[in-house]
mmCIF file of C-alpha atoms in Angstrom:
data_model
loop_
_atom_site.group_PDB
_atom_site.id
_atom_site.type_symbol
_atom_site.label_atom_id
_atom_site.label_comp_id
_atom_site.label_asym_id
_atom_site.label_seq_id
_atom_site.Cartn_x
_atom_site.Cartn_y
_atom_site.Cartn_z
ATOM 1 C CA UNK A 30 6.350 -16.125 3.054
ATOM 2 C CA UNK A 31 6.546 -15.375 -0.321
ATOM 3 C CA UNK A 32 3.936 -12.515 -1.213
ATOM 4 C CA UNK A 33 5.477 -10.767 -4.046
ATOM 5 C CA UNK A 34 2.801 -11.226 -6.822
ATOM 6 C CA UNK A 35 3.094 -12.132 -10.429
ATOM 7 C CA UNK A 36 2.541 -8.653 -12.912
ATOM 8 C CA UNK A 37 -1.084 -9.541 -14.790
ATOM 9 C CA UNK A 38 -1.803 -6.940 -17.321
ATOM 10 C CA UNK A 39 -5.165 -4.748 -17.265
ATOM 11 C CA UNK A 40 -5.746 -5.815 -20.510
ATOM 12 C CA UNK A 41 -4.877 -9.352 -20.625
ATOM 13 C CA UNK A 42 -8.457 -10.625 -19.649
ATOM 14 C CA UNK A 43 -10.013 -8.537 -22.349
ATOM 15 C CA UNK A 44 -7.248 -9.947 -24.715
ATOM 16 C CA UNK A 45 -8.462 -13.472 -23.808
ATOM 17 C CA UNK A 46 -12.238 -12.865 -24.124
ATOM 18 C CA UNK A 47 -11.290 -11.837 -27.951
ATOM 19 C CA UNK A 48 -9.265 -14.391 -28.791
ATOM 20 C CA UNK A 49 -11.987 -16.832 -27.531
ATOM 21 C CA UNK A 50 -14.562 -14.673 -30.279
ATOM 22 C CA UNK A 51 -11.806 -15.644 -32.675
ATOM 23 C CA UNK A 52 -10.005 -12.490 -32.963
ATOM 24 C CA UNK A 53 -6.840 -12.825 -34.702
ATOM 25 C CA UNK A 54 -5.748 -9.231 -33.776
ATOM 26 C CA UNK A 55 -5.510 -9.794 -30.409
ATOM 27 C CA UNK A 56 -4.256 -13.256 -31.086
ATOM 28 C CA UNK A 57 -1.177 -11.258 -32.261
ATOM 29 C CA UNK A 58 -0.484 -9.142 -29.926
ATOM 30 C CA UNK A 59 -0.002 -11.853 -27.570
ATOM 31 C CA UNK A 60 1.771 -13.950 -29.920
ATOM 32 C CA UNK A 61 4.027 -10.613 -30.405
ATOM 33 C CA UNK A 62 4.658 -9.990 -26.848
ATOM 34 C CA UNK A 63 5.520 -13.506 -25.546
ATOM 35 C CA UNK A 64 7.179 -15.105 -28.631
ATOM 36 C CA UNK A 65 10.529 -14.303 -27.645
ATOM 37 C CA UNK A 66 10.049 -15.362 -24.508
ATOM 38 C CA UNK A 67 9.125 -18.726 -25.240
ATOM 39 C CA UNK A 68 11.323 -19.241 -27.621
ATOM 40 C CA UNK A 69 14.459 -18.309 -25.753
ATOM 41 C CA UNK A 70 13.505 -20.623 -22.929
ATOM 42 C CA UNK A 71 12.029 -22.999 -25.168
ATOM 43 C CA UNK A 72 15.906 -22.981 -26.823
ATOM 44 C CA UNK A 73 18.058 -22.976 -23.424
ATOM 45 C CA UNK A 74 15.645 -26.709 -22.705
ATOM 46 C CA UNK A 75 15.989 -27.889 -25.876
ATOM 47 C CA UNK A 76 19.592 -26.699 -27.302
ATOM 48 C CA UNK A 77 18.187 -26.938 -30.825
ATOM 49 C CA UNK A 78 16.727 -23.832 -32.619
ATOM 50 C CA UNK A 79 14.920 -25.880 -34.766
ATOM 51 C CA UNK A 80 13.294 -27.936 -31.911
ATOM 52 C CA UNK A 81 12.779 -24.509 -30.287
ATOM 53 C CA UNK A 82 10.612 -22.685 -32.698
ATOM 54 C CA UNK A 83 8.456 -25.803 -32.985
ATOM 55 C CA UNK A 84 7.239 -25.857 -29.452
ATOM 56 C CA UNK A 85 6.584 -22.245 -29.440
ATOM 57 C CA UNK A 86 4.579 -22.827 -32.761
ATOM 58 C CA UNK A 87 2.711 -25.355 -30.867
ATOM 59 C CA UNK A 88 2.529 -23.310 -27.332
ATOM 60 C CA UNK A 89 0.692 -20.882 -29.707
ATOM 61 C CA UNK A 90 -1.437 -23.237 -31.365
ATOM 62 C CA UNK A 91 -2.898 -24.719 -28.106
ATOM 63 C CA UNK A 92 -3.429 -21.462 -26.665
ATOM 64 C CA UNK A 93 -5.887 -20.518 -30.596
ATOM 65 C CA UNK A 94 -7.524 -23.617 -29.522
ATOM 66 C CA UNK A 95 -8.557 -23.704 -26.009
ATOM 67 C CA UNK A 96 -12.039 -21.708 -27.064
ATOM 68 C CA UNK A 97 -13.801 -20.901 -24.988
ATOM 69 C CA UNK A 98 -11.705 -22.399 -22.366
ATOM 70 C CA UNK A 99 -9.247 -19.488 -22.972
ATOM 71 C CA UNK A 100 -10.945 -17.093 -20.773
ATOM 72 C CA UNK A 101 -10.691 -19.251 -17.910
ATOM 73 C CA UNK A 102 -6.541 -18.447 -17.828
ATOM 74 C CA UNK A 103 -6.017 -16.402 -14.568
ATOM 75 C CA UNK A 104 -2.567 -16.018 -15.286
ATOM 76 C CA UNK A 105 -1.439 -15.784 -19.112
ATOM 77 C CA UNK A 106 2.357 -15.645 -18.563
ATOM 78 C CA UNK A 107 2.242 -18.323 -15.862
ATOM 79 C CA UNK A 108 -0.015 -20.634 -18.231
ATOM 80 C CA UNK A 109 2.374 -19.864 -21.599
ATOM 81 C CA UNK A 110 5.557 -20.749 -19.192
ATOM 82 C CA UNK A 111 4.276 -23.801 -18.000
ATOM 83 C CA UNK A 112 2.638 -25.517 -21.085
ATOM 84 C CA UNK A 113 6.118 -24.640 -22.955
ATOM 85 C CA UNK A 114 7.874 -26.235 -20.118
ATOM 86 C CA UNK A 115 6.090 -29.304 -20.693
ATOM 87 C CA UNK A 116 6.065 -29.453 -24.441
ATOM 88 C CA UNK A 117 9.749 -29.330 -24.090
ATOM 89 C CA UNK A 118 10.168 -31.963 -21.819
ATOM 90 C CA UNK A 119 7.995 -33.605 -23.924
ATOM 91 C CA UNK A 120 10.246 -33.496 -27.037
ATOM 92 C CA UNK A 121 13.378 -34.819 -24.544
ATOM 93 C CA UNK A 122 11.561 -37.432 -23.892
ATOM 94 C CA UNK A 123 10.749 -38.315 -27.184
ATOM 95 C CA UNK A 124 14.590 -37.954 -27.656
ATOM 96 C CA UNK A 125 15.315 -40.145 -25.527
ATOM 97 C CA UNK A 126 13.154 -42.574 -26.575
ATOM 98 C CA UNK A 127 14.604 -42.418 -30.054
ATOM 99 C CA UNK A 128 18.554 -43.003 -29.013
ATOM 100 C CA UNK A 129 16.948 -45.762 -27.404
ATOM 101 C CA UNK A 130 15.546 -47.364 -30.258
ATOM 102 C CA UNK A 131 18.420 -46.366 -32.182
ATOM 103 C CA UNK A 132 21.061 -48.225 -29.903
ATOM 104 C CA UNK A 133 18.103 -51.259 -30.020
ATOM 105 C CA UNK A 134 18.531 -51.513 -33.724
ATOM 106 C CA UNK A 135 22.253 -51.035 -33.623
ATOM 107 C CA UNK A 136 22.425 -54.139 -31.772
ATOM 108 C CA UNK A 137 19.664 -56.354 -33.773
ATOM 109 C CA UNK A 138 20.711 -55.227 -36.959
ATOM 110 C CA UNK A 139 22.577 -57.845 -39.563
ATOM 111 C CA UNK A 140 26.096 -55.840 -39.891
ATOM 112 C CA UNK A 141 25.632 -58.264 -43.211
ATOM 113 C CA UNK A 142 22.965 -56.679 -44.646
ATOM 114 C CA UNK A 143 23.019 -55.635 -48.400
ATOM 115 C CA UNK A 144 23.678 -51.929 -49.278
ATOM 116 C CA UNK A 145 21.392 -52.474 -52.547
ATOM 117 C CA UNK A 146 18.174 -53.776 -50.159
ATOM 118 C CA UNK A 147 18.978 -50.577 -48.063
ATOM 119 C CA UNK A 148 18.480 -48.791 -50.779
ATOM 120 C CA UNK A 149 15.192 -50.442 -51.730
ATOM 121 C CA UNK A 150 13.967 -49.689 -48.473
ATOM 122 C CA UNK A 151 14.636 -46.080 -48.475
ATOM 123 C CA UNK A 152 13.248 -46.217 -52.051
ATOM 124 C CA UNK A 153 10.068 -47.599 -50.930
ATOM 125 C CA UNK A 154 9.515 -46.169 -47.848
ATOM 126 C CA UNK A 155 10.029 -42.551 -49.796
ATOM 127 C CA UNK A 156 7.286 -43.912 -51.689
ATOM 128 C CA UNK A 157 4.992 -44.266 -48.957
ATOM 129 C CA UNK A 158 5.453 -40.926 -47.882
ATOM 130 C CA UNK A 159 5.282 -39.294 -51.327
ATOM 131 C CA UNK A 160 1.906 -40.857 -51.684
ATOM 132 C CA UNK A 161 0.967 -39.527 -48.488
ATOM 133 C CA UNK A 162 1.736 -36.110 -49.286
ATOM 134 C CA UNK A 163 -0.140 -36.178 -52.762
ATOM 135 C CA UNK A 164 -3.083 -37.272 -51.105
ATOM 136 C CA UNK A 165 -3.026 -34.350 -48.956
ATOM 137 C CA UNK A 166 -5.655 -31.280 -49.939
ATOM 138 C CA UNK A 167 -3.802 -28.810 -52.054
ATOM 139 C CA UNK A 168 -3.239 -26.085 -49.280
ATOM 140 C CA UNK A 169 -2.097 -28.654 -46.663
ATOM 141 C CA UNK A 170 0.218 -29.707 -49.616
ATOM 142 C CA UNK A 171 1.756 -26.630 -49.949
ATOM 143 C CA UNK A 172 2.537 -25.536 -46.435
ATOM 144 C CA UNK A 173 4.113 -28.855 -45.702
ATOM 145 C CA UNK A 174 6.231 -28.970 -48.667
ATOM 146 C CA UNK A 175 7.250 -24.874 -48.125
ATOM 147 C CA UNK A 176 8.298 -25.854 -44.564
ATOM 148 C CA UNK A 177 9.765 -29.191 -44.629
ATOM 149 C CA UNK A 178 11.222 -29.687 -48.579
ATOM 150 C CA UNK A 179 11.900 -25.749 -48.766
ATOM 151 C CA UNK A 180 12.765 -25.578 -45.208
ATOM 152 C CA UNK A 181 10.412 -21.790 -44.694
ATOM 153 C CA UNK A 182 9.249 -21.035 -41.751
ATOM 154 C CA UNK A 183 5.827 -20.446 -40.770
ATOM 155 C CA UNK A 184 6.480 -16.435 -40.920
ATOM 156 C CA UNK A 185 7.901 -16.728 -44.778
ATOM 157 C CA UNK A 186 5.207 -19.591 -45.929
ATOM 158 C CA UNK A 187 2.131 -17.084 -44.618
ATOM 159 C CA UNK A 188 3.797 -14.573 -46.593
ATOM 160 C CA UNK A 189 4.020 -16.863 -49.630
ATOM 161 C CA UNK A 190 0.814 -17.686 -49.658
ATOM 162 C CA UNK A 191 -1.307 -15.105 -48.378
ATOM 163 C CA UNK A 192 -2.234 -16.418 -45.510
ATOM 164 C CA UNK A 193 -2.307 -16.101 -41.477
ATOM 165 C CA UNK A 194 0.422 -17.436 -39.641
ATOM 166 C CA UNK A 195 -2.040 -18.859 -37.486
ATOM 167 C CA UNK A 196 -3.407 -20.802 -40.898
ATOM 168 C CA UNK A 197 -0.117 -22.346 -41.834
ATOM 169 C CA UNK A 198 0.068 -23.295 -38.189
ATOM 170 C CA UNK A 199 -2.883 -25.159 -38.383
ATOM 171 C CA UNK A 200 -2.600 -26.529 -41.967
ATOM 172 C CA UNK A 201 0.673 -27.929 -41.168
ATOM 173 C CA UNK A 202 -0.216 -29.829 -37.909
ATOM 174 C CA UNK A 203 -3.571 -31.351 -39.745
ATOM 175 C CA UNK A 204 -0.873 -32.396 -42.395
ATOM 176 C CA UNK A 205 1.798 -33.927 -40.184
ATOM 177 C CA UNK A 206 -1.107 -36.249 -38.462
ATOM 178 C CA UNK A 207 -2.840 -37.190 -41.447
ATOM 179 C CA UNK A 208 0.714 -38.189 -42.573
ATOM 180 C CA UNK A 209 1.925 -40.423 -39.422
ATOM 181 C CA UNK A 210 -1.899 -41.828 -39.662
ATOM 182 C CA UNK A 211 -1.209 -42.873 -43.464
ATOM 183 C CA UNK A 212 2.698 -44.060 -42.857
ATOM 184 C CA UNK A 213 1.437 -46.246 -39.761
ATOM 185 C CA UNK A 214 -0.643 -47.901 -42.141
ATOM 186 C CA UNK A 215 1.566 -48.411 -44.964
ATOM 187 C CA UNK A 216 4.419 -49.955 -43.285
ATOM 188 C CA UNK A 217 5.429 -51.847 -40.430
ATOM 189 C CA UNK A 218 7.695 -50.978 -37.369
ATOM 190 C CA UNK A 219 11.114 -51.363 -38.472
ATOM 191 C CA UNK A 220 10.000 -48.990 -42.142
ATOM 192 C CA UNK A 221 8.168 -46.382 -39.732
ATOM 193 C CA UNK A 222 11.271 -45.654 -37.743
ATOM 194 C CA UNK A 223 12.758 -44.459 -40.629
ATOM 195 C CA UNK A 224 10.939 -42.558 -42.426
ATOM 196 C CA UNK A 225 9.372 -40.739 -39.792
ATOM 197 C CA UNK A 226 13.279 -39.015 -39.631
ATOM 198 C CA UNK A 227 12.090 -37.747 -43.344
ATOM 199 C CA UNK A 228 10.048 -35.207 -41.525
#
């Protein structure tokens, strides 16, 4: 029988109950203490580094938001490994989804189509997006253009502009949804493949 019991911390419960009041300091010192962690696991799922500090970004973010829901977390490590586990297989999933589609338009697309209407599309579709972006409030604007046109991450942006880690976090997320939300609007199946690769 297996009794050997997972190590909880004496002060992880009293780390929770802050974070729940909204308390960024101990916010970090969990962030500091299991970031590697997740990432490094998050990376041997995933294979990409990219892919890898984007679910532990996320892992994070879910764990700000819970609330007051974050004090009921018996076991902190246990609940971090398991959400990043399934954020992970989330994103292979979505993967595979995508070489899906992608072999699906292989197949249904006109090997005769015009290089100069390809253009056009990408032209227009860029358009879509650019117009997107613009409509975005200025601070939401900037984080999303530092991290995906600059390529900074979170770490460097917060530095950039002053602000939280936890605030680009959350700046960035609100801008990628209002983003998909305006693209799915603006173009039809075929266009919204594409350009969601732009991001």
């Amino acid at each position: 029988m297996y009794s050997q019991r997972i190590k909880i911390w004496p002060d992880e419960k009293v780390l929770l109950a802050k974070i729940a009041r909204g308390r960024e300091d101990a916010f970090a010192i969990i962030y500091n203490r299991f970031r590697k962690k997740i990432y490094t696991f998050s990376l041997q799922m995933l294979k990409s580094e990219e892919q890898a500090e984007e679910v532990m970004q996320e892992t994070f973010l879910k764990l700000w938001q819970l609330q007051d829901d974050v004090e009921r977390i018996n076991n902190l490590e246990v609940y971090l490994r398991t959400l990043t586990r399934n954020k992970c297989l989330n994103v292979i999933r979505r993967l595979k989804l995508e070489v899906s589609a992608d072999r699906e338009m292989k197949w249904s697309w006109d090997e005769a189509h015009n290089e100069t209407e390809e253009h056009i599309l990408l032209r227009d579709t860029t358009n879509v997006l650019k117009a997107g972006i613009a409509l975005l409030p200025q601070q939401q604007r900037q984080v999303y253009q530092l991290c995906r046109e600059e390529g900074l991450k979170y770490e460097e942006v917060a530095e950039r502009l002053n602000l939280s880690p936890l605030t680009v976090q959350t700046h960035m997320k609100m801008a990628l949804r209002f983003l998909r939300n305006h693209l799915s609007k603006h173009t039809d199946l075929v266009i919204l493949t594409i350009i969601f690769r732009l991001f």
